[in-house]
Amino acid sequence: MAQKAAKSLAARNASTLNRTHLITLSLHALFLTLNFLFNRPSALLRYCLLNLPALAIEFYLERLGRPHYSLQDGSLKSAGEDLGASGLTEYMWDILYWTWICMGAVCVLGDWAWWFYVAVPVYSVYLGWTTFFGMKKGLAGFAGGSSEVQSSGGSGGASKRQQKLEKRGGQRVQYR
């Protein structure tokens, strides 16, 4: 049963990588054809710089996910890693897709569409910012609470229901 799963993963990875290479080749051919047709040599530097991360990611995904077969009998030696995995692999696919969208936009709208690529680092900074401050806020409860809560009689950390009960004088909640 494990061999069947490995074979299906190998087939899925191979088809995904072949499709990815075909789309990348088509987009690069279209861009270069339009670039040389309209004689825009200044766009080549931006093209090289902004496609370099996507090409590096595509090369890494190729090395990571391409199945390996034995030369003697053609049996599957390694199915490769799952290219549909979440986490870092998922983010790499997102960058690759966004690069394709930017290249298509540049082909249709012109060179100014490379500015769409700015969304990647802006989104990364946003994720980092919210993760850091969300974690900082979440870890603040582990420090024993703030001094304001402790000096205000202890009801600052209580839920709304507990605060209402304390106002009415019933069921006093004690905090340790």
mmCIF file of C-alpha atoms in Angstrom:
data_model
loop_
_atom_site.group_PDB
_atom_site.id
_atom_site.type_symbol
_atom_site.label_atom_id
_atom_site.label_comp_id
_atom_site.label_asym_id
_atom_site.label_seq_id
_atom_site.Cartn_x
_atom_site.Cartn_y
_atom_site.Cartn_z
ATOM 1 C CA MET A 1 0.000 0.000 0.000
ATOM 2 C CA ALA A 2 2.863 2.381 0.774
ATOM 3 C CA GLN A 3 4.328 1.778 -2.684
ATOM 4 C CA LYS A 4 0.996 2.776 -4.250
ATOM 5 C CA ALA A 5 0.977 6.029 -2.280
ATOM 6 C CA ALA A 6 4.569 6.741 -3.312
ATOM 7 C CA LYS A 7 3.730 6.099 -6.968
ATOM 8 C CA SER A 8 0.710 8.404 -6.877
ATOM 9 C CA LEU A 9 2.798 11.123 -5.160
ATOM 10 C CA ALA A 10 5.520 10.700 -7.797
ATOM 11 C CA ALA A 11 2.982 11.001 -10.630
ATOM 12 C CA ARG A 12 1.338 14.049 -9.040
ATOM 13 C CA ASN A 13 4.708 15.747 -8.465
ATOM 14 C CA ALA A 14 5.910 15.026 -11.998
ATOM 15 C CA SER A 15 2.746 16.435 -13.575
ATOM 16 C CA THR A 16 2.821 19.502 -11.306
ATOM 17 C CA LEU A 17 6.459 20.225 -12.135
ATOM 18 C CA ASN A 18 5.944 19.694 -15.874
ATOM 19 C CA ARG A 19 2.938 22.038 -15.857
ATOM 20 C CA THR A 20 4.903 24.613 -13.842
ATOM 21 C CA HIS A 21 7.840 24.534 -16.260
ATOM 22 C CA LEU A 22 5.532 24.824 -19.253
ATOM 23 C CA ILE A 23 3.728 27.867 -17.823
ATOM 24 C CA THR A 24 7.027 29.512 -16.864
ATOM 25 C CA LEU A 25 8.532 28.862 -20.296
ATOM 26 C CA SER A 26 5.421 30.253 -22.028
ATOM 27 C CA LEU A 27 5.379 33.413 -19.931
ATOM 28 C CA HIS A 28 9.090 34.052 -20.393
ATOM 29 C CA ALA A 29 8.834 33.468 -24.146
ATOM 30 C CA LEU A 30 5.861 35.848 -24.376
ATOM 31 C CA PHE A 31 7.608 38.528 -22.329
ATOM 32 C CA LEU A 32 10.876 38.303 -24.266
ATOM 33 C CA THR A 33 9.047 38.295 -27.600
ATOM 34 C CA LEU A 34 7.072 41.404 -26.689
ATOM 35 C CA ASN A 35 10.154 43.043 -25.208
ATOM 36 C CA PHE A 36 12.224 42.595 -28.353
ATOM 37 C CA LEU A 37 9.266 43.348 -30.618
ATOM 38 C CA PHE A 38 8.687 46.735 -28.976
ATOM 39 C CA ASN A 39 12.423 47.316 -28.385
ATOM 40 C CA ARG A 40 12.414 47.944 -24.623
ATOM 41 C CA PRO A 41 15.944 47.060 -23.462
ATOM 42 C CA SER A 42 15.523 48.906 -20.143
ATOM 43 C CA ALA A 43 12.915 46.362 -19.045
ATOM 44 C CA LEU A 44 15.419 43.494 -19.188
ATOM 45 C CA LEU A 45 17.168 44.496 -15.965
ATOM 46 C CA ARG A 46 13.895 44.602 -14.018
ATOM 47 C CA TYR A 47 12.860 41.343 -15.661
ATOM 48 C CA CYS A 48 16.067 39.598 -14.568
ATOM 49 C CA LEU A 49 16.025 40.991 -11.024
ATOM 50 C CA LEU A 50 12.352 40.340 -10.320
ATOM 51 C CA ASN A 51 12.266 36.878 -11.866
ATOM 52 C CA LEU A 52 15.393 35.651 -10.149
ATOM 53 C CA PRO A 53 13.599 34.675 -6.895
ATOM 54 C CA ALA A 54 10.870 32.836 -8.799
ATOM 55 C CA LEU A 55 13.396 30.963 -10.913
ATOM 56 C CA ALA A 56 15.367 30.019 -7.797
ATOM 57 C CA ILE A 57 12.159 28.795 -6.140
ATOM 58 C CA GLU A 58 11.231 26.808 -9.227
ATOM 59 C CA PHE A 59 14.677 25.202 -9.287
ATOM 60 C CA TYR A 60 14.364 24.364 -5.581
ATOM 61 C CA LEU A 61 10.906 22.846 -6.069
ATOM 62 C CA GLU A 62 12.300 20.806 -8.962
ATOM 63 C CA ARG A 63 15.059 19.413 -6.764
ATOM 64 C CA LEU A 64 12.652 18.856 -3.894
ATOM 65 C CA GLY A 65 9.765 17.195 -5.674
ATOM 66 C CA ARG A 66 11.049 15.470 -8.815
ATOM 67 C CA PRO A 67 10.727 11.675 -8.477
ATOM 68 C CA HIS A 68 13.842 9.551 -9.032
ATOM 69 C CA TYR A 69 13.744 6.203 -10.801
ATOM 70 C CA SER A 70 16.267 3.377 -10.908
ATOM 71 C CA LEU A 71 18.222 3.151 -14.159
ATOM 72 C CA GLN A 72 18.385 -0.672 -14.135
ATOM 73 C CA ASP A 73 14.743 -1.652 -13.833
ATOM 74 C CA GLY A 74 12.893 1.676 -13.857
ATOM 75 C CA SER A 75 11.497 1.206 -10.366
ATOM 76 C CA LEU A 76 10.741 4.193 -8.172
ATOM 77 C CA LYS A 77 13.654 5.074 -5.876
ATOM 78 C CA SER A 78 12.250 8.286 -4.408
ATOM 79 C CA ALA A 79 8.882 9.935 -4.939
ATOM 80 C CA GLY A 80 10.154 13.335 -3.830
ATOM 81 C CA GLU A 81 8.629 15.590 -1.217
ATOM 82 C CA ASP A 82 4.969 16.522 -1.371
ATOM 83 C CA LEU A 83 4.696 19.739 -3.396
ATOM 84 C CA GLY A 84 1.227 20.380 -2.004
ATOM 85 C CA ALA A 85 2.471 20.588 1.578
ATOM 86 C CA SER A 86 1.541 23.560 3.703
ATOM 87 C CA GLY A 87 4.007 25.927 5.290
ATOM 88 C CA LEU A 88 7.108 27.114 3.480
ATOM 89 C CA THR A 89 6.324 25.135 0.320
ATOM 90 C CA GLU A 90 2.942 26.822 0.140
ATOM 91 C CA TYR A 91 4.534 30.278 0.440
ATOM 92 C CA MET A 92 7.003 29.405 -2.311
ATOM 93 C CA TRP A 93 4.121 28.498 -4.618
ATOM 94 C CA ASP A 94 2.436 31.794 -3.728
ATOM 95 C CA ILE A 95 5.543 33.747 -4.743
ATOM 96 C CA LEU A 96 5.793 31.770 -7.966
ATOM 97 C CA TYR A 97 2.120 32.410 -8.809
ATOM 98 C CA TRP A 98 2.437 36.100 -7.964
ATOM 99 C CA THR A 99 5.468 36.379 -10.248
ATOM 100 C CA TRP A 100 3.453 34.806 -13.059
ATOM 101 C CA ILE A 101 0.630 37.298 -12.454
ATOM 102 C CA CYS A 102 3.089 40.197 -12.515
ATOM 103 C CA MET A 103 4.690 38.958 -15.746
ATOM 104 C CA GLY A 104 1.281 38.640 -17.372
ATOM 105 C CA ALA A 105 0.358 42.124 -16.183
ATOM 106 C CA VAL A 106 3.615 43.513 -17.578
ATOM 107 C CA CYS A 107 2.912 41.885 -20.927
ATOM 108 C CA VAL A 108 -0.576 43.374 -21.049
ATOM 109 C CA LEU A 109 -0.245 46.683 -19.173
ATOM 110 C CA GLY A 110 3.402 47.659 -19.632
ATOM 111 C CA ASP A 111 6.511 48.037 -17.503
ATOM 112 C CA TRP A 112 4.834 49.944 -14.690
ATOM 113 C CA ALA A 113 3.021 46.717 -13.706
ATOM 114 C CA TRP A 114 6.260 45.463 -12.122
ATOM 115 C CA TRP A 115 5.181 47.591 -9.154
ATOM 116 C CA PHE A 116 2.623 44.858 -8.378
ATOM 117 C CA TYR A 117 5.558 42.783 -7.197
ATOM 118 C CA VAL A 118 5.913 45.164 -4.222
ATOM 119 C CA ALA A 119 2.905 43.397 -2.704
ATOM 120 C CA VAL A 120 5.096 40.409 -1.742
ATOM 121 C CA PRO A 121 7.440 42.206 0.690
ATOM 122 C CA VAL A 122 4.635 44.449 1.959
ATOM 123 C CA TYR A 123 2.511 41.408 2.766
ATOM 124 C CA SER A 124 5.505 39.700 4.391
ATOM 125 C CA VAL A 125 6.111 42.726 6.622
ATOM 126 C CA TYR A 126 2.404 42.808 7.507
ATOM 127 C CA LEU A 127 2.450 39.103 8.446
ATOM 128 C CA GLY A 128 5.601 39.552 10.498
ATOM 129 C CA TRP A 129 4.190 42.614 12.268
ATOM 130 C CA THR A 130 0.876 40.987 13.172
ATOM 131 C CA THR A 131 2.555 37.749 14.200
ATOM 132 C CA PHE A 132 5.064 39.505 16.433
ATOM 133 C CA PHE A 133 2.581 41.794 18.166
ATOM 134 C CA GLY A 134 -0.061 39.058 18.365
ATOM 135 C CA MET A 135 2.467 36.780 20.024
ATOM 136 C CA LYS A 136 3.627 39.596 22.313
ATOM 137 C CA LYS A 137 0.037 40.256 23.347
ATOM 138 C CA GLY A 138 -0.638 36.543 23.864
ATOM 139 C CA LEU A 139 2.504 36.034 25.936
ATOM 140 C CA ALA A 140 1.693 38.985 28.190
ATOM 141 C CA GLY A 141 -0.706 36.771 30.153
ATOM 142 C CA PHE A 142 2.125 34.430 31.094
ATOM 143 C CA ALA A 143 3.973 37.214 32.897
ATOM 144 C CA GLY A 144 1.474 37.226 35.768
ATOM 145 C CA GLY A 145 -0.596 40.131 34.519
ATOM 146 C CA SER A 146 0.223 43.797 34.607
ATOM 147 C CA SER A 147 0.623 45.843 37.759
ATOM 148 C CA GLU A 148 -2.496 47.891 36.924
ATOM 149 C CA VAL A 149 -4.722 44.805 37.154
ATOM 150 C CA GLN A 150 -3.248 43.729 40.466
ATOM 151 C CA SER A 151 -3.568 47.178 42.049
ATOM 152 C CA SER A 152 -7.163 47.746 40.930
ATOM 153 C CA GLY A 153 -8.611 45.116 43.222
ATOM 154 C CA GLY A 154 -8.269 42.136 40.925
ATOM 155 C CA SER A 155 -11.384 42.600 38.781
ATOM 156 C CA GLY A 156 -9.503 43.870 35.707
ATOM 157 C CA GLY A 157 -8.773 40.357 34.470
ATOM 158 C CA ALA A 158 -12.267 39.013 35.154
ATOM 159 C CA SER A 159 -14.791 38.274 32.455
ATOM 160 C CA LYS A 160 -17.788 40.538 31.971
ATOM 161 C CA ARG A 161 -20.050 38.037 33.681
ATOM 162 C CA GLN A 162 -17.780 37.883 36.727
ATOM 163 C CA GLN A 163 -17.567 41.688 36.881
ATOM 164 C CA LYS A 164 -21.376 41.977 36.826
ATOM 165 C CA LEU A 165 -21.659 39.423 39.624
ATOM 166 C CA GLU A 166 -19.100 41.321 41.692
ATOM 167 C CA LYS A 167 -20.992 44.614 41.178
ATOM 168 C CA ARG A 168 -24.195 43.018 42.445
ATOM 169 C CA GLY A 169 -22.339 41.701 45.449
ATOM 170 C CA GLY A 170 -22.927 38.065 44.709
ATOM 171 C CA GLN A 171 -20.367 35.329 44.334
ATOM 172 C CA ARG A 172 -17.168 37.174 44.916
ATOM 173 C CA VAL A 173 -14.384 35.730 42.750
ATOM 174 C CA GLN A 174 -11.005 35.468 44.376
ATOM 175 C CA TYR A 175 -7.847 35.624 42.297
ATOM 176 C CA ARG A 176 -4.584 34.118 43.399
#
